[in-house]
Tab-separated table of C-alpha atoms in Angstrom:
chain	number	residue	atom	x	y	z
A	1362	MET	CA	127.972	165.629	101.313
A	1363	GLY	CA	125.196	166.100	98.744
A	1364	SER	CA	122.085	163.947	98.652
A	1365	ALA	CA	123.187	162.272	95.413
A	1366	THR	CA	126.459	161.198	96.992
A	1367	ARG	CA	124.738	159.929	100.146
A	1368	GLU	CA	122.524	157.633	98.078
A	1369	ALA	CA	125.353	156.494	95.806
A	1370	LEU	CA	127.671	155.839	98.743
A	1371	ALA	CA	125.026	153.813	100.563
A	1372	SER	CA	124.589	151.711	97.430
A	1373	ALA	CA	128.357	151.228	97.065
A	1374	ARG	CA	128.718	150.149	100.694
A	1375	ALA	CA	125.871	147.660	100.277
A	1376	ALA	CA	127.540	146.245	97.160
A	1377	LEU	CA	130.791	145.759	99.068
A	1378	THR	CA	128.989	144.060	101.948
A	1379	ALA	CA	127.295	141.687	99.511
A	1380	LEU	CA	130.616	140.847	97.884
A	1381	SER	CA	131.842	137.410	98.882
A	1382	GLY	CA	135.542	136.881	99.466
A	1383	ALA	CA	136.585	140.528	99.842
A	1384	ASN	CA	140.146	140.565	101.169
A	1385	LEU	CA	143.323	142.632	101.397
A	1386	ALA	CA	143.890	142.345	97.645
A	1387	THR	CA	140.370	143.695	97.027
A	1388	GLY	CA	141.183	146.817	99.005
A	1389	GLU	CA	144.543	147.285	97.333
A	1390	GLU	CA	142.945	146.987	93.898
A	1391	LEU	CA	140.348	149.607	94.834
A	1392	PHE	CA	143.138	151.899	96.044
A	1393	ALA	CA	145.016	151.390	92.769
A	1394	ALA	CA	141.865	152.184	90.772
A	1395	SER	CA	141.344	155.359	92.783
A	1396	ARG	CA	144.888	156.505	91.997
A	1397	VAL	CA	144.469	155.758	88.288
A	1398	ILE	CA	141.188	157.665	88.083
A	1399	GLY	CA	142.508	160.528	90.204
A	1400	SER	CA	145.593	160.924	88.027
A	1401	SER	CA	143.527	161.741	84.931
A	1402	SER	CA	141.138	164.710	84.854
A	1403	GLN	CA	139.492	163.246	81.738
A	1404	LEU	CA	138.938	159.868	83.367
A	1405	VAL	CA	137.517	161.199	86.620
A	1406	GLN	CA	135.261	163.525	84.663
A	1407	ALA	CA	134.010	160.668	82.490
A	1408	VAL	CA	133.287	158.442	85.483
A	1409	ALA	CA	131.558	161.203	87.463
A	1410	ASP	CA	129.593	162.740	84.559
A	1411	PRO	CA	125.889	162.396	85.518
A	1412	GLY	CA	124.799	162.889	81.925
A	1413	ALA	CA	126.983	160.193	80.379
A	1414	ASP	CA	125.478	156.963	79.073
A	1415	SER	CA	125.663	154.157	81.656
A	1416	ALA	CA	126.622	151.534	79.091
A	1417	ALA	CA	129.499	153.722	77.922
A	1418	LYS	CA	130.687	154.145	81.511
A	1419	VAL	CA	130.632	150.402	82.101
A	1420	ALA	CA	132.598	149.851	78.891
A	1421	LEU	CA	135.136	152.458	80.016
A	1422	VAL	CA	135.613	150.773	83.381
A	1423	ASP	CA	136.058	147.372	81.757
A	1424	SER	CA	138.563	148.784	79.292
A	1425	VAL	CA	140.704	150.731	81.766
A	1426	PHE	CA	140.601	148.156	84.554
A	1427	SER	CA	140.654	144.901	82.619
A	1428	SER	CA	143.574	143.666	84.756
A	1429	LEU	CA	141.633	143.954	88.014
A	1430	SER	CA	139.594	141.144	89.546
A	1431	ALA	CA	135.984	140.661	88.461
A	1432	PRO	CA	134.518	141.627	91.881
A	1433	VAL	CA	136.449	144.900	91.941
A	1434	ARG	CA	135.427	145.734	88.378
A	1435	GLU	CA	131.811	145.111	89.391
A	1436	LEU	CA	132.153	147.552	92.291
A	1437	LEU	CA	133.707	150.139	89.976
A	1438	ARG	CA	130.903	149.679	87.449
A	1439	GLY	CA	128.365	150.393	90.178
A	1440	ILE	CA	130.229	153.522	91.206
A	1441	ALA	CA	130.490	154.691	87.596
A	1442	VAL	CA	126.757	154.376	86.843
A	1443	SER	CA	125.704	156.033	90.129
A	1444	ARG	CA	125.040	159.755	90.400
A	1445	TRP	CA	127.523	161.708	92.525
A	1446	SER	CA	127.469	165.282	93.787
A	1447	SER	CA	131.071	165.954	92.700
A	1448	GLN	CA	134.089	164.341	91.073
A	1449	GLU	CA	135.915	164.391	94.397
A	1450	ASP	CA	133.118	162.315	95.932
A	1451	VAL	CA	133.807	159.531	93.425
A	1452	LEU	CA	137.448	159.274	94.513
A	1453	ALA	CA	136.466	159.460	98.173
A	1454	ALA	CA	133.952	156.641	97.701
A	1455	ILE	CA	136.453	154.313	96.019
A	1456	GLU	CA	138.966	155.026	98.772
A	1457	GLU	CA	136.372	154.325	101.464
A	1458	LEU	CA	135.434	151.009	99.873
A	1459	GLY	CA	139.127	150.117	99.840
A	1460	LEU	CA	139.449	150.988	103.519
A	1461	ARG	CA	136.385	148.931	104.416
A	1462	ALA	CA	137.505	145.937	102.363
A	1463	ILE	CA	140.902	145.985	104.054
A	1464	ALA	CA	139.367	146.418	107.511
A	1465	ALA	CA	137.071	143.458	106.889
A	1466	SER	CA	140.055	141.332	105.830
A	1467	ALA	CA	141.896	141.785	109.136
A	1468	PRO	CA	142.185	138.732	111.384
A	1469	SER	CA	140.174	138.621	114.589
A	1470	GLY	CA	141.730	140.746	117.296
A	1471	ALA	CA	143.657	142.994	114.904
A	1472	ALA	CA	143.744	146.651	115.878
A	1473	ILE	CA	144.358	148.517	112.635
A	1474	GLU	CA	142.908	151.732	114.019
A	1475	GLN	CA	145.392	151.662	116.913
A	1476	GLU	CA	148.297	151.086	114.532
A	1477	LEU	CA	147.164	154.030	112.419
A	1478	PHE	CA	146.886	156.174	115.543
A	1479	ALA	CA	150.365	155.177	116.722
A	1480	PHE	CA	151.834	155.932	113.305
A	1481	GLY	CA	150.101	159.317	113.309
A	1482	GLU	CA	151.638	160.127	116.689
A	1483	ALA	CA	155.089	159.173	115.399
A	1484	VAL	CA	154.695	161.355	112.317
A	1485	ALA	CA	153.386	164.303	114.327
A	1486	GLY	CA	156.519	164.192	116.475
A	1487	ASN	CA	158.942	164.179	113.534
A	1488	ALA	CA	158.860	167.185	111.206
A	1489	GLU	CA	161.268	165.595	108.702
A	1490	LEU	CA	159.178	162.460	108.439
A	1491	GLU	CA	155.964	164.431	108.032
A	1492	LEU	CA	157.548	166.458	105.225
A	1493	ALA	CA	158.854	163.347	103.471
A	1494	LEU	CA	155.421	161.722	103.514
A	1495	SER	CA	153.451	164.886	102.678
A	1496	ASN	CA	155.671	166.486	100.026
A	1497	LYS	CA	153.549	166.880	96.885
A	1498	LEU	CA	156.668	166.736	94.722
A	1499	GLY	CA	157.998	163.611	96.411
A	1500	ASP	CA	158.699	160.519	94.346
A	1501	PRO	CA	155.842	157.986	94.805
A	1502	VAL	CA	158.237	155.027	94.768
A	1503	ALA	CA	160.355	156.674	97.457
A	1504	LYS	CA	157.256	157.297	99.576
A	1505	SER	CA	156.131	153.673	99.284
A	1506	THR	CA	159.631	152.488	100.146
A	1507	LEU	CA	159.683	154.760	103.191
A	1508	VAL	CA	156.297	153.470	104.388
A	1509	ALA	CA	157.468	149.870	103.959
A	1510	SER	CA	160.671	150.539	105.900
A	1511	LEU	CA	158.820	152.270	108.728
A	1512	LEU	CA	156.027	149.731	109.122
A	1513	GLY	CA	157.590	146.490	107.884
A	1514	GLY	CA	157.532	143.929	110.684
A	1515	LYS	CA	155.953	146.462	113.056
A	1516	ALA	CA	152.413	146.793	111.707
A	1517	SER	CA	149.919	144.577	109.934
A	1518	ALA	CA	149.796	144.242	106.158
A	1519	GLN	CA	146.422	146.003	106.329
A	1520	THR	CA	147.843	149.058	108.070
A	1521	THR	CA	150.799	149.223	105.697
A	1522	ALA	CA	148.497	149.100	102.657
A	1523	ILE	CA	146.316	151.873	104.072
A	1524	VAL	CA	149.217	154.187	104.920
A	1525	ASN	CA	150.737	153.595	101.498
A	1526	GLN	CA	147.479	154.667	99.834
A	1527	LEU	CA	147.177	157.783	101.996
A	1528	VAL	CA	150.664	159.066	101.171
A	1529	LEU	CA	150.304	158.282	97.457
A	1530	GLN	CA	146.906	159.956	97.063
A	1531	PRO	CA	146.434	162.589	99.800
A	1532	ARG	CA	144.012	164.670	97.718
A	1533	GLY	CA	145.024	167.878	99.501
A	1534	ARG	CA	144.717	166.466	103.022
A	1535	ARG	CA	147.432	166.556	105.689
A	1536	ILE	CA	148.859	163.231	106.849
A	1537	GLY	CA	147.416	163.572	110.359
A	1538	GLU	CA	143.939	164.219	108.987
A	1539	LEU	CA	144.302	161.292	106.591
A	1540	LEU	CA	145.263	158.856	109.340
A	1541	ARG	CA	142.418	159.978	111.628
A	1542	TYR	CA	139.912	159.601	108.801
A	1543	ALA	CA	141.183	156.157	107.847
A	1544	ALA	CA	141.082	155.012	111.474
A	1545	SER	CA	137.485	156.202	111.813
A	1546	VAL	CA	136.394	154.252	108.709
A	1547	VAL	CA	138.228	151.120	109.874
A	1548	ALA	CA	136.596	151.401	113.298
A	1549	ASP	CA	133.161	151.953	111.797
A	1550	GLU	CA	133.564	148.838	109.652
A	1551	ALA	CA	134.350	146.907	112.834
A	1552	GLY	CA	131.255	148.320	114.545
A	1553	PHE	CA	132.657	150.925	116.909
A	1554	GLY	CA	133.759	154.551	117.015
A	1555	ILE	CA	136.878	156.372	118.207
A	1556	ALA	CA	137.174	159.055	120.860
A	1557	THR	CA	140.486	160.921	120.936
A	1558	VAL	CA	141.125	162.166	124.463
A	1559	THR	CA	143.854	164.751	125.046
A	1560	SER	CA	145.131	165.433	128.547
A	1561	ALA	CA	148.172	167.032	130.184
A	1562	GLY	CA	149.356	163.680	131.508
A	1563	PRO	CA	148.554	159.968	131.272
A	1564	ILE	CA	145.093	158.913	132.444
A	1565	ALA	CA	144.774	155.870	134.686
A	1566	PRO	CA	143.360	152.783	132.911
A	1567	ALA	CA	140.376	152.559	135.282
A	1568	GLN	CA	139.491	156.199	134.614
A	1569	LEU	CA	139.794	155.632	130.868
A	1570	GLN	CA	137.412	152.693	131.103
A	1571	ARG	CA	134.856	154.781	132.976
A	1572	LEU	CA	135.212	157.590	130.448
A	1573	ALA	CA	134.793	155.167	127.532
A	1574	ALA	CA	131.669	153.693	129.127
A	1575	ALA	CA	130.169	157.134	129.726
A	1576	LEU	CA	130.888	158.360	126.195
A	1577	SER	CA	129.594	155.111	124.674
A	1578	GLY	CA	126.352	155.530	126.599
A	1579	SER	CA	125.972	159.120	125.424
A	1580	TYR	CA	126.618	158.287	121.754
A	1581	GLY	CA	124.687	155.030	121.668
A	1582	ARG	CA	127.545	152.929	120.323
A	1583	GLU	CA	130.804	151.462	121.540
A	1584	LEU	CA	133.607	154.011	121.594
A	1585	ARG	CA	137.261	153.152	122.065
A	1586	ILE	CA	139.688	155.758	123.325
A	1587	ASN	CA	142.920	156.953	121.771
A	1588	GLN	CA	144.833	158.895	124.401
A	1589	VAL	CA	147.049	161.864	123.515
A	1590	VAL	CA	149.311	163.394	126.155
A	1591	ASP	CA	149.917	167.110	125.579
A	1592	PRO	CA	151.246	169.246	128.460
A	1593	ALA	CA	149.985	172.343	126.642
A	1594	VAL	CA	146.402	171.610	127.698
A	1595	LEU	CA	147.569	172.213	131.329
A	1596	GLY	CA	144.672	170.267	132.868
A	1597	GLY	CA	141.228	168.857	132.155
A	1598	LEU	CA	140.334	166.914	129.026
A	1599	ARG	CA	139.738	167.559	125.354
A	1600	VAL	CA	137.588	164.896	123.685
A	1601	GLN	CA	137.056	164.580	119.922
A	1602	ILE	CA	134.568	162.128	118.423
A	1603	GLY	CA	134.263	162.584	114.680
A	1604	ASP	CA	133.426	166.260	114.143
A	1605	ASP	CA	132.304	166.720	117.764
A	1606	VAL	CA	134.762	168.382	120.137
A	1607	ILE	CA	134.218	168.587	123.901
A	1608	ASP	CA	136.909	170.896	125.245
A	1609	GLY	CA	137.103	171.042	129.023
A	1610	SER	CA	140.817	171.743	129.178
A	1611	ILE	CA	142.270	174.518	131.320
A	1612	ALA	CA	144.100	175.859	128.256
A	1613	SER	CA	140.769	176.279	126.463
A	1614	ARG	CA	139.236	178.072	129.437
A	1615	LEU	CA	142.227	180.411	129.716
A	1616	ASN	CA	141.953	181.177	126.019
A	1617	ASP	CA	138.264	182.013	126.451
A	1618	VAL	CA	139.193	184.427	129.271
A	1619	ARG	CA	141.852	186.076	127.086
A	1620	ILE	CA	139.314	186.581	124.300
A	1621	GLN	CA	136.801	188.122	126.723
A	1622	LEU	CA	139.453	190.489	128.155
A	1623	ALA	CA	140.527	191.544	124.661
A	1624	SER	CA	136.990	192.277	123.491
């Protein structure tokens, strides 16, 4: 992430935080705006152009998104007049604001990040489903209908809205990556992080609690654990927190030995 994007994104997050009454509809409108901008190379270029006149950008936003709520248009104006390192960063920023708005709208006790994780596990275990959701040539209406049928009555409206956005605008990312990213943003908005722990078999709840406490102490913030059971790791643990990976699995050690023997 370039320095221009870091500054612009910080400003956009602050604007969202200052927005009163942000709710599920706010996030859905931001998602819709991201899809509209992303579907037009001319529009995304105009919004991201650092040399374009700010007044002209504001007028463009107001013209294209006149049907959206005033608060969302104000957020989009701020994004348009900011300086970004790339066009892709503009789309990523709008999507992140949508994720944060939706996360903030969830009722107390909701666990959107856990629902996203569970859905990701279900998709990973079903090749047909993964293909249907990831197919670039797939009909958007069919994808939305599929998401609604899979999550309707089983997940929150917030989770359903997020998954729908991810399958409609993947921007070259795989569905598993998309769901992990969305879960991390949702968790961050709620004030904690996520540690994905992979082991050969289920870990006892008491051991998971101790592990969560130890990791939280090391990272200086609350971390909640998503557990993945994968017999292929053979033994030990593989822990992923953001971009950090701590691999103490037997499978990893055996692989290291194989590499040393082959060299």
